[in-house]
mmCIF file of C-alpha atoms in Angstrom:
data_model
loop_
_atom_site.group_PDB
_atom_site.id
_atom_site.type_symbol
_atom_site.label_atom_id
_atom_site.label_comp_id
_atom_site.label_asym_id
_atom_site.label_seq_id
_atom_site.Cartn_x
_atom_site.Cartn_y
_atom_site.Cartn_z
ATOM 1 C CA MET A 260 57.710 63.240 -1.451
ATOM 2 C CA GLU A 261 61.305 61.312 -0.993
ATOM 3 C CA MET A 262 58.911 58.746 2.227
ATOM 4 C CA ASP A 263 56.492 58.137 -0.692
ATOM 5 C CA ARG A 264 58.829 57.797 -3.007
ATOM 6 C CA LYS A 265 60.602 54.899 -1.239
ATOM 7 C CA HIS A 266 57.294 53.349 0.372
ATOM 8 C CA VAL A 267 56.066 52.223 -3.517
ATOM 9 C CA ALA A 268 59.955 52.067 -4.593
ATOM 10 C CA GLY A 269 59.395 48.737 -1.752
ATOM 11 C CA GLU A 270 56.805 47.278 -3.716
ATOM 12 C CA ARG A 271 59.553 48.004 -6.923
ATOM 13 C CA PHE A 272 57.231 47.646 -10.056
ATOM 14 C CA ARG A 273 59.489 45.554 -13.126
ATOM 15 C CA ASN A 274 58.500 47.023 -15.587
ATOM 16 C CA ILE A 275 54.955 49.984 -16.640
ATOM 17 C CA PHE A 276 53.129 48.828 -20.136
ATOM 18 C CA ILE A 277 52.282 51.583 -21.978
ATOM 19 C CA HIS A 278 49.509 50.865 -24.308
ATOM 20 C CA VAL A 279 49.334 54.416 -26.473
ATOM 21 C CA THR A 280 47.046 53.010 -29.319
ATOM 22 C CA LYS A 281 45.293 49.688 -30.780
ATOM 23 C CA ALA A 282 46.103 51.113 -33.682
ATOM 24 C CA CYS A 283 48.571 49.340 -35.626
ATOM 25 C CA ASN A 284 49.291 48.682 -39.493
ATOM 26 C CA LEU A 285 49.414 44.624 -38.967
ATOM 27 C CA ARG A 286 46.957 42.380 -37.911
ATOM 28 C CA CYS A 287 49.636 39.769 -36.718
ATOM 29 C CA ALA A 288 47.971 35.974 -36.530
ATOM 30 C CA TYR A 289 48.091 35.206 -32.897
ATOM 31 C CA CYS A 290 47.533 39.168 -31.235
ATOM 32 C CA TYR A 291 47.663 39.454 -28.434
ATOM 33 C CA PHE A 292 45.659 42.463 -28.555
ATOM 34 C CA SER A 293 43.991 41.367 -31.516
ATOM 35 C CA ALA A 294 45.125 45.283 -32.563
ATOM 36 C CA ASP A 295 43.838 47.013 -34.955
ATOM 37 C CA ARG A 296 42.173 50.801 -35.324
ATOM 38 C CA PRO A 297 42.526 53.264 -32.686
ATOM 39 C CA LEU A 298 40.412 53.347 -29.963
ATOM 40 C CA PRO A 299 37.701 56.595 -29.702
ATOM 41 C CA ASN A 300 38.544 57.723 -26.242
ATOM 42 C CA GLU A 301 42.871 56.549 -26.273
ATOM 43 C CA LEU A 302 44.865 59.022 -23.204
ATOM 44 C CA THR A 303 45.854 62.535 -25.248
ATOM 45 C CA THR A 304 49.106 64.017 -25.471
ATOM 46 C CA GLU A 305 48.482 65.301 -21.781
ATOM 47 C CA GLU A 306 46.939 62.866 -20.743
ATOM 48 C CA PHE A 307 49.826 61.051 -20.679
ATOM 49 C CA ALA A 308 51.995 64.583 -19.776
ATOM 50 C CA HIS A 309 50.381 64.072 -16.243
ATOM 51 C CA LEU A 310 50.453 60.753 -16.045
ATOM 52 C CA TRP A 311 53.893 60.508 -15.786
ATOM 53 C CA PRO A 312 55.512 61.845 -13.008
ATOM 54 C CA ASP A 313 52.957 59.251 -11.310
ATOM 55 C CA VAL A 314 54.476 56.540 -13.223
ATOM 56 C CA VAL A 315 57.918 57.892 -11.944
ATOM 57 C CA SER A 316 57.229 57.657 -8.399
ATOM 58 C CA LEU A 317 56.211 54.274 -8.826
ATOM 59 C CA CYS A 318 60.078 53.416 -9.986
ATOM 60 C CA PRO A 319 59.513 50.888 -12.751
ATOM 61 C CA GLU A 320 62.599 49.999 -14.299
ATOM 62 C CA LYS A 321 61.592 50.091 -17.886
ATOM 63 C CA VAL A 322 58.831 52.030 -18.551
ATOM 64 C CA VAL A 323 57.942 50.173 -21.846
ATOM 65 C CA PHE A 324 55.544 51.900 -25.153
ATOM 66 C CA THR A 325 53.525 49.323 -26.393
ATOM 67 C CA GLU A 326 50.708 47.177 -27.900
ATOM 68 C CA GLY A 327 48.859 47.816 -31.457
ATOM 69 C CA GLU A 328 51.636 50.412 -33.315
ATOM 70 C CA PRO A 329 53.324 53.166 -31.338
ATOM 71 C CA LEU A 330 54.274 55.243 -34.611
ATOM 72 C CA LEU A 331 51.769 55.519 -35.127
ATOM 73 C CA ARG A 332 50.348 57.597 -33.635
ATOM 74 C CA SER A 333 52.287 60.611 -34.520
ATOM 75 C CA ASP A 334 52.667 62.093 -31.973
ATOM 76 C CA ILE A 335 55.335 60.186 -30.172
ATOM 77 C CA LEU A 336 58.543 60.780 -30.204
ATOM 78 C CA ASP A 337 56.875 64.463 -27.944
ATOM 79 C CA LEU A 338 55.350 61.315 -24.743
ATOM 80 C CA MET A 339 58.818 60.198 -24.520
ATOM 81 C CA ARG A 340 60.419 63.683 -24.507
ATOM 82 C CA SER A 341 57.337 64.390 -21.812
ATOM 83 C CA LEU A 342 58.290 61.593 -19.377
ATOM 84 C CA ARG A 343 62.703 61.919 -19.903
ATOM 85 C CA SER A 344 61.412 65.539 -18.225
ATOM 86 C CA ALA A 345 59.366 64.306 -15.826
ATOM 87 C CA ASP A 346 62.306 61.753 -14.660
ATOM 88 C CA GLN A 347 65.215 64.493 -14.513
ATOM 89 C CA GLU A 348 66.936 61.154 -12.474
ATOM 90 C CA HIS A 349 67.299 58.387 -15.532
ATOM 91 C CA SER A 350 66.063 56.595 -12.844
ATOM 92 C CA VAL A 351 63.901 54.593 -15.506
ATOM 93 C CA LEU A 352 64.397 52.781 -19.035
ATOM 94 C CA ARG A 353 62.805 54.091 -21.704
ATOM 95 C CA CYS A 354 61.686 50.761 -24.019
ATOM 96 C CA LEU A 355 59.439 51.586 -27.179
ATOM 97 C CA ASN A 356 58.627 48.960 -29.497
ATOM 98 C CA THR A 357 58.046 48.607 -32.361
ATOM 99 C CA ASN A 358 56.934 45.849 -35.625
ATOM 100 C CA GLY A 359 59.949 48.669 -38.004
ATOM 101 C CA HIS A 360 57.466 49.661 -40.729
ATOM 102 C CA LEU A 361 57.647 52.424 -39.808
ATOM 103 C CA MET A 362 60.772 54.032 -38.782
ATOM 104 C CA THR A 363 63.567 55.663 -40.781
ATOM 105 C CA LEU A 364 66.803 57.166 -40.423
ATOM 106 C CA ARG A 365 65.133 60.367 -39.469
ATOM 107 C CA LEU A 366 63.150 58.340 -36.955
ATOM 108 C CA ALA A 367 65.734 56.368 -35.142
ATOM 109 C CA CYS A 368 68.360 59.623 -35.181
ATOM 110 C CA GLN A 369 65.541 61.417 -32.694
ATOM 111 C CA LEU A 370 65.334 58.532 -30.813
ATOM 112 C CA VAL A 371 68.281 59.103 -29.641
ATOM 113 C CA GLY A 372 68.533 60.397 -26.263
ATOM 114 C CA LEU A 373 64.595 59.135 -25.991
ATOM 115 C CA ALA A 374 64.629 55.809 -26.208
ATOM 116 C CA ASP A 375 67.423 53.505 -23.958
ATOM 117 C CA GLU A 376 65.359 50.589 -25.467
ATOM 118 C CA VAL A 377 63.574 49.880 -28.862
ATOM 119 C CA ARG A 378 62.375 46.284 -29.998
ATOM 120 C CA VAL A 379 61.823 45.512 -33.053
ATOM 121 C CA SER A 380 59.716 42.133 -33.481
ATOM 122 C CA LEU A 381 60.803 39.389 -35.682
ATOM 123 C CA ASP A 382 59.598 36.307 -35.602
ATOM 124 C CA ALA A 383 60.931 33.573 -38.454
ATOM 125 C CA LEU A 384 62.455 33.772 -41.805
ATOM 126 C CA ASP A 385 61.150 35.948 -44.902
ATOM 127 C CA GLU A 386 58.022 33.157 -45.756
ATOM 128 C CA ARG A 387 57.472 31.858 -41.915
ATOM 129 C CA ASN A 388 57.313 35.407 -40.457
ATOM 130 C CA ASP A 389 55.212 37.065 -43.146
ATOM 131 C CA ALA A 390 52.723 34.194 -43.166
ATOM 132 C CA LEU A 391 52.195 35.115 -39.833
ATOM 133 C CA ARG A 392 52.647 39.173 -39.474
ATOM 134 C CA GLY A 393 52.059 40.614 -42.735
ATOM 135 C CA ARG A 394 53.501 40.219 -45.814
ATOM 136 C CA GLY A 395 56.855 42.515 -46.594
ATOM 137 C CA ASN A 396 56.980 42.629 -42.317
ATOM 138 C CA PHE A 397 60.442 40.332 -42.465
ATOM 139 C CA GLU A 398 61.782 42.992 -45.349
ATOM 140 C CA SER A 399 60.786 46.217 -43.788
ATOM 141 C CA ALA A 400 61.617 44.737 -39.694
ATOM 142 C CA PHE A 401 65.131 43.410 -40.676
ATOM 143 C CA GLY A 402 65.578 46.893 -42.454
ATOM 144 C CA ALA A 403 64.626 48.892 -38.802
ATOM 145 C CA ILE A 404 67.195 46.854 -37.031
ATOM 146 C CA ARG A 405 70.034 47.595 -39.465
ATOM 147 C CA ILE A 406 68.535 51.069 -39.518
ATOM 148 C CA LEU A 407 69.021 50.975 -35.304
ATOM 149 C CA HIS A 408 72.623 49.822 -35.164
ATOM 150 C CA ASP A 409 73.565 51.575 -37.351
ATOM 151 C CA VAL A 410 73.183 54.633 -35.073
ATOM 152 C CA GLY A 411 73.928 53.596 -32.374
ATOM 153 C CA PHE A 412 71.816 51.437 -30.870
ATOM 154 C CA GLU A 413 71.601 48.052 -30.262
ATOM 155 C CA PRO A 414 68.473 47.124 -30.859
ATOM 156 C CA ARG A 415 66.263 43.946 -29.009
ATOM 157 C CA VAL A 416 64.681 42.186 -30.989
ATOM 158 C CA LEU A 417 61.490 39.758 -30.258
ATOM 159 C CA VAL A 418 60.520 36.561 -31.868
ATOM 160 C CA THR A 419 57.428 34.891 -30.277
ATOM 161 C CA VAL A 420 58.061 31.581 -30.915
ATOM 162 C CA THR A 421 55.529 29.210 -32.847
ATOM 163 C CA SER A 422 55.566 25.801 -34.234
ATOM 164 C CA VAL A 423 55.303 26.996 -36.895
ATOM 165 C CA GLY A 424 58.146 29.924 -36.683
ATOM 166 C CA LEU A 425 60.405 27.230 -35.158
ATOM 167 C CA PRO A 426 61.688 24.898 -37.500
ATOM 168 C CA ASP A 427 63.225 28.964 -38.993
ATOM 169 C CA LEU A 428 64.586 29.564 -35.746
ATOM 170 C CA GLU A 429 68.306 27.852 -35.096
ATOM 171 C CA PRO A 430 68.577 29.906 -38.984
ATOM 172 C CA LEU A 431 66.815 33.086 -37.979
ATOM 173 C CA LEU A 432 69.675 33.561 -34.409
ATOM 174 C CA CYS A 433 72.209 32.841 -36.835
ATOM 175 C CA ARG A 434 72.222 35.722 -38.839
ATOM 176 C CA LEU A 435 70.896 38.096 -35.900
ATOM 177 C CA LEU A 436 73.674 36.803 -34.770
ATOM 178 C CA ARG A 437 75.753 37.628 -37.534
ATOM 179 C CA GLU A 438 74.518 40.766 -37.539
ATOM 180 C CA GLY A 439 75.487 41.796 -34.092
ATOM 181 C CA ILE A 440 72.401 41.829 -33.275
ATOM 182 C CA ILE A 441 72.764 40.048 -29.601
ATOM 183 C CA HIS A 442 69.556 41.670 -27.470
ATOM 184 C CA ILE A 443 67.017 38.515 -28.279
ATOM 185 C CA ASN A 444 64.122 37.929 -26.339
ATOM 186 C CA LEU A 445 62.540 34.680 -27.200
ATOM 187 C CA ASN A 446 58.921 34.537 -26.451
ATOM 188 C CA PRO A 447 56.911 31.217 -26.289
ATOM 189 C CA PHE A 448 53.752 31.757 -27.738
ATOM 190 C CA LEU A 449 50.025 32.661 -26.140
ATOM 191 C CA PRO A 450 46.999 31.502 -27.468
ATOM 192 C CA ILE A 451 44.873 35.150 -26.675
ATOM 193 C CA GLY A 452 43.810 37.619 -28.757
ATOM 194 C CA ARG A 453 44.322 36.629 -32.324
ATOM 195 C CA GLY A 454 45.393 33.721 -31.098
ATOM 196 C CA GLN A 455 43.425 32.200 -29.106
ATOM 197 C CA GLY A 456 42.010 28.798 -29.804
ATOM 198 C CA HIS A 457 45.470 28.208 -31.832
ATOM 199 C CA GLY A 458 47.008 25.226 -29.018
ATOM 200 C CA GLU A 459 48.605 23.758 -32.388
ATOM 201 C CA TRP A 460 50.693 26.622 -32.081
ATOM 202 C CA VAL A 461 52.588 26.599 -29.091
ATOM 203 C CA ALA A 462 55.786 25.404 -29.335
ATOM 204 C CA ASP A 463 57.921 21.619 -28.301
ATOM 205 C CA GLU A 464 59.806 23.634 -25.753
ATOM 206 C CA THR A 465 62.685 21.020 -25.980
ATOM 207 C CA ALA A 466 62.539 21.893 -29.351
ATOM 208 C CA VAL A 467 63.466 24.832 -29.172
ATOM 209 C CA GLU A 468 66.681 25.296 -26.204
ATOM 210 C CA LYS A 469 67.499 22.904 -29.177
ATOM 211 C CA ALA A 470 67.983 25.282 -31.477
ATOM 212 C CA VAL A 471 68.801 28.417 -29.382
ATOM 213 C CA ARG A 472 71.837 26.312 -28.710
ATOM 214 C CA ARG A 473 73.083 24.776 -32.096
ATOM 215 C CA ALA A 474 72.877 29.103 -32.907
ATOM 216 C CA TRP A 475 75.200 29.958 -30.575
ATOM 217 C CA ALA A 476 77.383 26.900 -31.201
ATOM 218 C CA ARG A 477 77.364 28.319 -34.914
ATOM 219 C CA SER A 478 78.028 31.784 -34.828
ATOM 220 C CA LYS A 479 79.850 31.923 -31.213
ATOM 221 C CA PRO A 480 81.938 28.935 -31.226
ATOM 222 C CA ASP A 481 84.374 30.622 -28.998
ATOM 223 C CA ARG A 482 82.219 30.988 -26.481
ATOM 224 C CA PRO A 483 80.448 28.477 -23.932
ATOM 225 C CA VAL A 484 77.289 29.062 -24.283
ATOM 226 C CA PRO A 485 76.108 29.715 -20.794
ATOM 227 C CA CYS A 486 78.225 32.253 -21.599
ATOM 228 C CA ALA A 487 75.249 34.822 -23.254
ATOM 229 C CA PRO A 488 72.688 32.865 -25.475
ATOM 230 C CA PRO A 489 69.835 34.214 -25.823
ATOM 231 C CA GLN A 490 67.054 33.041 -23.814
ATOM 232 C CA GLN A 491 63.003 32.599 -22.834
ATOM 233 C CA GLU A 492 61.914 34.467 -20.382
ATOM 234 C CA HIS A 493 61.003 31.918 -17.557
ATOM 235 C CA GLN A 494 60.879 32.489 -14.748
ATOM 236 C CA ALA A 495 59.489 30.133 -11.575
ATOM 237 C CA HIS A 496 57.046 33.042 -11.106
ATOM 238 C CA CYS A 497 55.790 34.384 -14.275
ATOM 239 C CA GLY A 498 56.098 37.938 -12.288
ATOM 240 C CA VAL A 499 52.336 38.839 -11.963
ATOM 241 C CA GLY A 500 51.721 42.101 -9.960
ATOM 242 C CA ARG A 501 55.232 43.530 -10.665
ATOM 243 C CA LEU A 502 53.664 44.438 -14.228
ATOM 244 C CA LEU A 503 51.323 46.958 -14.504
ATOM 245 C CA ASN A 504 49.583 48.176 -18.218
ATOM 246 C CA ILE A 505 48.519 51.281 -18.721
ATOM 247 C CA LEU A 506 45.740 50.475 -21.763
ATOM 248 C CA PRO A 507 44.581 53.864 -24.563
ATOM 249 C CA ASN A 508 42.278 54.595 -22.409
ATOM 250 C CA GLY A 509 44.115 54.546 -19.155
ATOM 251 C CA ASP A 510 42.710 51.531 -17.501
ATOM 252 C CA VAL A 511 44.787 49.314 -15.598
ATOM 253 C CA PHE A 512 45.828 45.892 -15.496
ATOM 254 C CA PRO A 513 48.293 43.932 -13.563
ATOM 255 C CA CYS A 514 49.726 42.201 -16.691
ATOM 256 C CA HIS A 515 49.285 42.328 -20.902
ATOM 257 C CA VAL A 516 47.077 38.700 -19.858
ATOM 258 C CA LEU A 517 45.296 39.578 -17.471
ATOM 259 C CA VAL A 518 43.302 42.321 -19.513
ATOM 260 C CA ASN A 519 40.168 40.867 -18.369
ATOM 261 C CA ASP A 520 37.598 42.604 -16.570
ATOM 262 C CA GLU A 521 37.496 41.030 -13.162
ATOM 263 C CA PHE A 522 41.527 42.403 -12.853
ATOM 264 C CA ARG A 523 40.752 45.622 -14.206
ATOM 265 C CA LEU A 524 42.648 48.175 -11.204
ATOM 266 C CA GLY A 525 41.389 51.432 -12.555
ATOM 267 C CA ASN A 526 41.634 53.878 -14.657
ATOM 268 C CA VAL A 527 44.199 56.699 -14.983
ATOM 269 C CA ARG A 528 41.144 59.031 -16.290
ATOM 270 C CA GLU A 529 39.525 58.656 -12.520
ATOM 271 C CA GLN A 530 42.454 58.791 -9.620
ATOM 272 C CA SER A 531 46.568 58.825 -9.606
ATOM 273 C CA LEU A 532 48.366 55.762 -11.164
ATOM 274 C CA VAL A 533 49.882 56.489 -7.442
ATOM 275 C CA ALA A 534 46.867 55.513 -5.465
ATOM 276 C CA ILE A 535 45.369 52.256 -7.668
ATOM 277 C CA CYS A 536 48.882 51.106 -6.850
ATOM 278 C CA ASP A 537 49.008 52.426 -3.260
ATOM 279 C CA GLY A 538 45.611 51.414 -1.825
ATOM 280 C CA ASN A 539 44.848 47.611 -4.377
ATOM 281 C CA GLY A 540 44.605 44.249 -2.211
ATOM 282 C CA LEU A 541 44.981 42.989 -5.667
ATOM 283 C CA LEU A 542 47.826 43.463 -6.398
ATOM 284 C CA SER A 543 49.763 42.703 -3.170
ATOM 285 C CA ALA A 544 46.541 39.212 -3.034
ATOM 286 C CA LEU A 545 49.165 38.766 -6.353
ATOM 287 C CA ARG A 546 52.776 39.166 -5.859
ATOM 288 C CA LYS A 547 51.931 37.059 -2.989
ATOM 289 C CA LEU A 548 50.496 33.946 -4.682
ATOM 290 C CA ASP A 549 52.439 30.691 -4.679
ATOM 291 C CA PHE A 550 51.936 28.891 -7.508
ATOM 292 C CA GLY A 551 53.804 25.753 -5.794
ATOM 293 C CA GLU A 552 51.066 26.072 -3.586
ATOM 294 C CA ILE A 553 48.189 26.457 -5.723
ATOM 295 C CA VAL A 554 49.263 23.599 -7.484
ATOM 296 C CA HIS A 555 48.937 21.579 -4.577
ATOM 297 C CA GLN A 556 45.341 22.613 -3.336
ATOM 298 C CA ASP A 557 43.833 21.996 -6.511
ATOM 299 C CA GLY A 558 46.532 19.520 -9.476
ATOM 300 C CA ALA A 559 43.399 20.381 -11.473
ATOM 301 C CA LEU A 560 45.876 24.407 -11.890
ATOM 302 C CA ALA A 561 48.901 21.756 -12.022
ATOM 303 C CA GLU A 562 50.123 23.688 -15.449
ATOM 304 C CA LEU A 563 51.195 26.560 -13.828
ATOM 305 C CA ALA A 564 53.695 24.357 -12.416
ATOM 306 C CA ARG A 565 55.419 23.983 -15.686
ATOM 307 C CA ARG A 566 58.136 26.087 -15.972
ATOM 308 C CA GLY A 567 57.742 29.901 -18.091
ATOM 309 C CA ALA A 568 54.134 29.328 -16.381
ATOM 310 C CA CYS A 569 51.224 32.338 -17.476
ATOM 311 C CA MET A 570 48.541 32.533 -14.250
ATOM 312 C CA GLY A 571 46.415 34.867 -17.150
ATOM 313 C CA ASN A 572 46.293 31.744 -19.285
ATOM 314 C CA VAL A 573 45.578 29.143 -16.604
ATOM 315 C CA PHE A 574 43.529 31.467 -14.922
ATOM 316 C CA ALA A 575 41.821 32.307 -17.758
ATOM 317 C CA GLU A 576 40.357 28.392 -17.646
ATOM 318 C CA THR A 577 40.337 27.129 -14.022
ATOM 319 C CA LYS A 578 38.539 30.612 -13.577
ATOM 320 C CA ALA A 579 35.707 28.925 -11.623
ATOM 321 C CA SER A 580 38.284 26.745 -9.464
ATOM 322 C CA PRO A 581 37.780 27.221 -5.453
ATOM 323 C CA VAL A 582 41.176 28.488 -4.801
ATOM 324 C CA TRP A 583 41.782 31.661 -6.862
ATOM 325 C CA ALA A 584 38.829 32.678 -4.287
ATOM 326 C CA LYS A 585 41.048 31.719 -1.575
ATOM 327 C CA ASN A 586 43.429 33.041 -2.725
ATOM 328 C CA LEU A 587 42.768 36.259 -4.188
ATOM 329 C CA PRO A 588 39.683 39.104 -2.925
ATOM 330 C CA LEU A 589 36.662 38.697 -3.952
ATOM 331 C CA THR A 590 35.910 41.563 -5.955
ATOM 332 C CA VAL A 591 38.467 39.887 -8.192
ATOM 333 C CA LEU A 592 35.449 36.903 -9.374
ATOM 334 C CA ARG A 593 32.918 40.082 -9.553
ATOM 335 C CA PRO A 594 33.465 41.108 -12.789
ATOM 336 C CA ILE A 595 32.747 44.940 -13.430
ATOM 337 C CA PRO A 596 30.017 46.382 -16.051
ATOM 338 C CA ARG A 597 31.726 45.627 -19.739
ATOM 339 C CA ASP A 598 30.706 49.664 -20.132
ATOM 340 C CA LEU A 599 33.345 50.570 -17.741
ATOM 341 C CA ASN A 600 35.757 48.829 -20.194
ATOM 342 C CA PRO A 601 35.919 50.162 -23.358
ATOM 343 C CA CYS A 602 39.194 48.109 -24.566
ATOM 344 C CA SER A 603 37.557 44.969 -23.762
ATOM 345 C CA ASN A 604 36.446 42.871 -26.266
ATOM 346 C CA GLY A 605 35.836 39.498 -25.794
ATOM 347 C CA SER A 606 38.927 38.201 -26.945
ATOM 348 C CA THR A 607 41.549 37.380 -24.651
#
C-alpha cells in the first residue's frame, strides 16, 4: 500500500474540489455551475465515506468542499468528520467554501478541528455585492467572517473580481484589512455558467492591480506592498491536470471549468478514484500542455499566452482547432452520451 501511495503522490494534485450539492440559497449572476436545486442522484453520506481513502491516497494539498452551498447538506459535518477519520496523519488540508448565510456561532465552533480553512465569498460593498449575489448577502457574508474570526479561524475571503464590483475593490480590501482579514483571493471573472455571454464583466487587470496596491498602501503603510498583499491567482500554467473536481453525482473532471462531456474522466460510483486517475491518459496529457507551444502552433489560441489564462475558457471557443487533437487524446473530442452526465446542463 505504501508503494502505491508513493506512486500516486508522484503525480500529486494541488486541490481536489468536492462538489457536495448543486443546491444553493443564492442565485449569483455569474455562478459557474448555475447552482440552484440539488441533483436527484447526489452522492450519499456513505458513498462519500467510501471515497475518502482514495482521496487521501492521492495526496492533494487541499480538499475543498464546494459547489452550490455546502452548508445546505445536513450531513456536511459528518462528511468532514469522515474525511478527518480517513486522514489520520492529517496530510491533507480540509477547506470549506460558503456564502456565509447559514453560518452561526455554534456551527463555527463545530468546524474547529474539522476545517483547516473556511472560505467566504464576498465580491464588493453592500449595493454592488448584493446586486451580483442576492439581497442581504453582504451583511451575511461579513457576519460570517466576523464569527469565524472570533472563534479562532483566519477566514479566507474569495473575491470574484468583475467590472461591476471593481469600483468597490479598494474600499472592500481596506475594510477587510482593517478587520484583520489578510487572507484574500482575487479571482478574475470567467464568462461561463450564468455569466456566459457577459464578457463585459471581465475587469481590467491593470485597474485591479492598482486598486490592490492602493488598498495595501492605505491599510498597511508600514509594510512594503510585496510583503503579502492579496494577489490574483495567476500562474504561467493554469494548473489544469493538477486539479480534480468531483461533482455531486460522482462524475470526475479535471477542473471546475472543463466540466463538459469531452473531459469526463469517469465516475466514482463506477470506478475507484485512484483507478480513474491512474489509468487516464487525459490527465497526463493535460499536465504536459505547454501553453506557449500551443500558441505557437495556432495563433488563434493567443489568449493562452495571457497571464492567468484559463484553458477551459479558451477550449470552449477554439474546440475545432487541430492543436487540441494533436496535444490531447483523440477520445476527448468524441463526447460521451449526455445521459451519462446528469450534471451537464449545457451552461458551462
